[in-house]
mmCIF file of C-alpha atoms in Angstrom:
data_model
loop_
_atom_site.group_PDB
_atom_site.id
_atom_site.type_symbol
_atom_site.label_atom_id
_atom_site.label_comp_id
_atom_site.label_asym_id
_atom_site.label_seq_id
_atom_site.Cartn_x
_atom_site.Cartn_y
_atom_site.Cartn_z
ATOM 1 C CA MET W 21 -1.282 92.703 -14.397
ATOM 2 C CA ALA W 22 1.854 93.585 -16.310
ATOM 3 C CA LEU W 23 2.312 91.368 -18.890
ATOM 4 C CA PHE W 24 4.771 91.097 -21.731
ATOM 5 C CA GLN W 25 5.377 87.679 -23.989
ATOM 6 C CA TRP W 26 7.051 86.946 -26.912
ATOM 7 C CA ILE W 27 8.384 84.082 -28.786
ATOM 8 C CA ALA W 28 12.307 83.582 -29.079
ATOM 9 C CA ALA W 29 14.098 81.181 -30.700
ATOM 10 C CA ALA W 30 17.411 80.099 -29.925
ATOM 11 C CA GLU W 31 19.420 76.774 -29.184
ATOM 12 C CA GLN W 32 18.284 75.422 -25.781
ATOM 13 C CA GLY W 33 21.964 75.586 -24.491
ATOM 14 C CA GLU W 34 22.747 79.056 -26.386
ATOM 15 C CA PHE W 35 18.946 79.962 -24.490
ATOM 16 C CA GLN W 36 20.178 78.677 -21.218
ATOM 17 C CA ASP W 37 23.610 80.513 -21.380
ATOM 18 C CA ARG W 38 21.849 83.586 -22.128
ATOM 19 C CA LEU W 39 19.521 83.340 -20.241
ATOM 20 C CA ALA W 40 21.573 83.049 -16.757
ATOM 21 C CA SER W 41 23.757 85.541 -17.824
ATOM 22 C CA ALA W 42 20.767 88.392 -17.556
ATOM 23 C CA VAL W 43 19.409 87.271 -14.360
ATOM 24 C CA GLY W 44 22.217 88.104 -12.252
ATOM 25 C CA ARG W 45 22.159 91.427 -13.796
ATOM 26 C CA LEU W 46 18.114 91.681 -13.509
ATOM 27 C CA ASN W 47 18.641 90.992 -9.256
ATOM 28 C CA LEU W 48 16.138 87.734 -10.781
ATOM 29 C CA GLU W 49 16.985 84.895 -9.121
ATOM 30 C CA ILE W 50 15.987 80.734 -10.649
ATOM 31 C CA ASP W 51 13.686 78.827 -8.469
ATOM 32 C CA GLN W 52 14.383 75.136 -9.011
ATOM 33 C CA GLU W 53 11.217 73.836 -7.268
ATOM 34 C CA PHE W 54 9.258 75.434 -10.155
ATOM 35 C CA SER W 55 12.035 74.535 -13.115
ATOM 36 C CA ASN W 56 13.263 71.762 -15.042
ATOM 37 C CA SER W 57 15.319 71.320 -18.713
ATOM 38 C CA GLY W 58 12.916 72.503 -20.529
ATOM 39 C CA THR W 59 11.456 74.958 -18.240
ATOM 40 C CA ILE W 60 12.975 77.862 -16.715
ATOM 41 C CA TYR W 61 11.026 79.798 -13.980
ATOM 42 C CA ALA W 62 12.629 83.148 -12.853
ATOM 43 C CA ARG W 63 11.661 85.739 -9.547
ATOM 44 C CA ASP W 64 12.343 89.175 -8.041
ATOM 45 C CA LYS W 65 15.028 88.152 -4.872
ATOM 46 C CA ASP W 66 13.841 88.053 -1.886
ATOM 47 C CA GLY W 67 15.615 91.130 -0.643
ATOM 48 C CA LEU W 68 15.238 93.278 -3.470
ATOM 49 C CA LYS W 69 13.403 96.633 -2.045
ATOM 50 C CA THR W 70 10.500 97.291 -4.840
ATOM 51 C CA SER W 71 7.020 96.871 -3.372
ATOM 52 C CA ILE W 72 5.218 93.501 -3.360
ATOM 53 C CA ASN W 73 2.918 94.170 -6.912
ATOM 54 C CA ALA W 74 6.085 95.161 -8.322
ATOM 55 C CA ARG W 75 7.711 92.049 -8.301
ATOM 56 C CA GLY W 76 8.450 90.172 -10.660
ATOM 57 C CA THR W 77 7.881 86.817 -12.374
ATOM 58 C CA VAL W 78 9.367 85.595 -15.868
ATOM 59 C CA MET W 79 8.419 82.353 -16.992
ATOM 60 C CA ILE W 80 10.713 80.417 -19.891
ATOM 61 C CA SER W 81 9.399 76.954 -21.543
ATOM 62 C CA PRO W 82 9.260 75.204 -25.312
ATOM 63 C CA ASN W 83 6.767 76.952 -27.717
ATOM 64 C CA ASN W 84 4.056 73.943 -29.025
ATOM 65 C CA GLY W 85 7.117 70.826 -28.127
ATOM 66 C CA THR W 86 10.107 72.688 -30.579
ATOM 67 C CA ARG W 87 12.966 72.226 -28.928
ATOM 68 C CA ASP W 88 14.619 76.031 -30.947
ATOM 69 C CA GLU W 89 11.579 77.896 -29.550
ATOM 70 C CA PHE W 90 10.670 79.462 -26.889
ATOM 71 C CA GLN W 91 7.299 81.532 -25.125
ATOM 72 C CA VAL W 92 8.646 83.978 -22.629
ATOM 73 C CA GLU W 93 6.201 85.388 -20.120
ATOM 74 C CA VAL W 94 7.308 88.376 -17.336
ATOM 75 C CA ARG W 95 4.232 89.190 -15.077
ATOM 76 C CA SER W 96 3.493 91.619 -12.359
ATOM 77 C CA SER W 97 0.668 92.635 -10.166
ATOM 78 C CA GLU W 98 1.844 96.548 -11.703
ATOM 79 C CA PRO W 99 -0.742 98.065 -13.892
ATOM 80 C CA MET W 100 -0.174 96.857 -17.534
ATOM 81 C CA LEU W 101 -0.773 100.288 -18.918
ATOM 82 C CA LYS W 102 1.181 102.034 -16.789
ATOM 83 C CA ARG W 103 4.704 103.081 -18.289
ATOM 84 C CA GLY W 104 8.228 102.241 -16.364
ATOM 85 C CA THR W 105 6.889 99.664 -14.168
ATOM 86 C CA ARG W 106 10.411 96.943 -13.429
ATOM 87 C CA CYS W 107 7.754 93.959 -15.516
ATOM 88 C CA GLU W 108 8.338 96.416 -18.306
ATOM 89 C CA GLN W 109 12.242 97.075 -16.902
ATOM 90 C CA ILE W 110 12.460 93.215 -17.081
ATOM 91 C CA ALA W 111 10.873 92.415 -20.496
ATOM 92 C CA ASN W 112 13.238 95.187 -22.189
ATOM 93 C CA ASP W 113 16.028 93.383 -20.864
ATOM 94 C CA LEU W 114 15.704 90.118 -21.805
ATOM 95 C CA LYS W 115 14.148 91.218 -24.771
ATOM 96 C CA ALA W 116 17.852 92.685 -25.821
ATOM 97 C CA VAL W 117 19.095 89.191 -24.381
ATOM 98 C CA ILE W 118 16.551 86.770 -25.926
ATOM 99 C CA PRO W 119 14.488 89.083 -28.895
ATOM 100 C CA ALA W 120 11.322 87.884 -29.988
ATOM 101 C CA LYS W 121 11.919 85.759 -33.139
ATOM 102 C CA PRO W 122 11.199 87.511 -36.075
#
């Protein structure tokens, strides 16, 4: 399983605005059933033409209950050691919008 994770720092409103702009560009959709005001769960759109193993999911949640730090996780069923995967692409694109905390 491919997994990329990092801690990002931002105000919650600013953070959600950044994520919303990235979601459409990455062909992801926010799943309202599993998301709430503090946690965001997004996944590849159903119509995306990728193999079932390459479908990525993104989970963003507060880090240790703080309001200005978030843990970002990007996962897929692709092999972790393989380069150029859909999971890696999503993670790299998200890091450009939601960078890791220095």
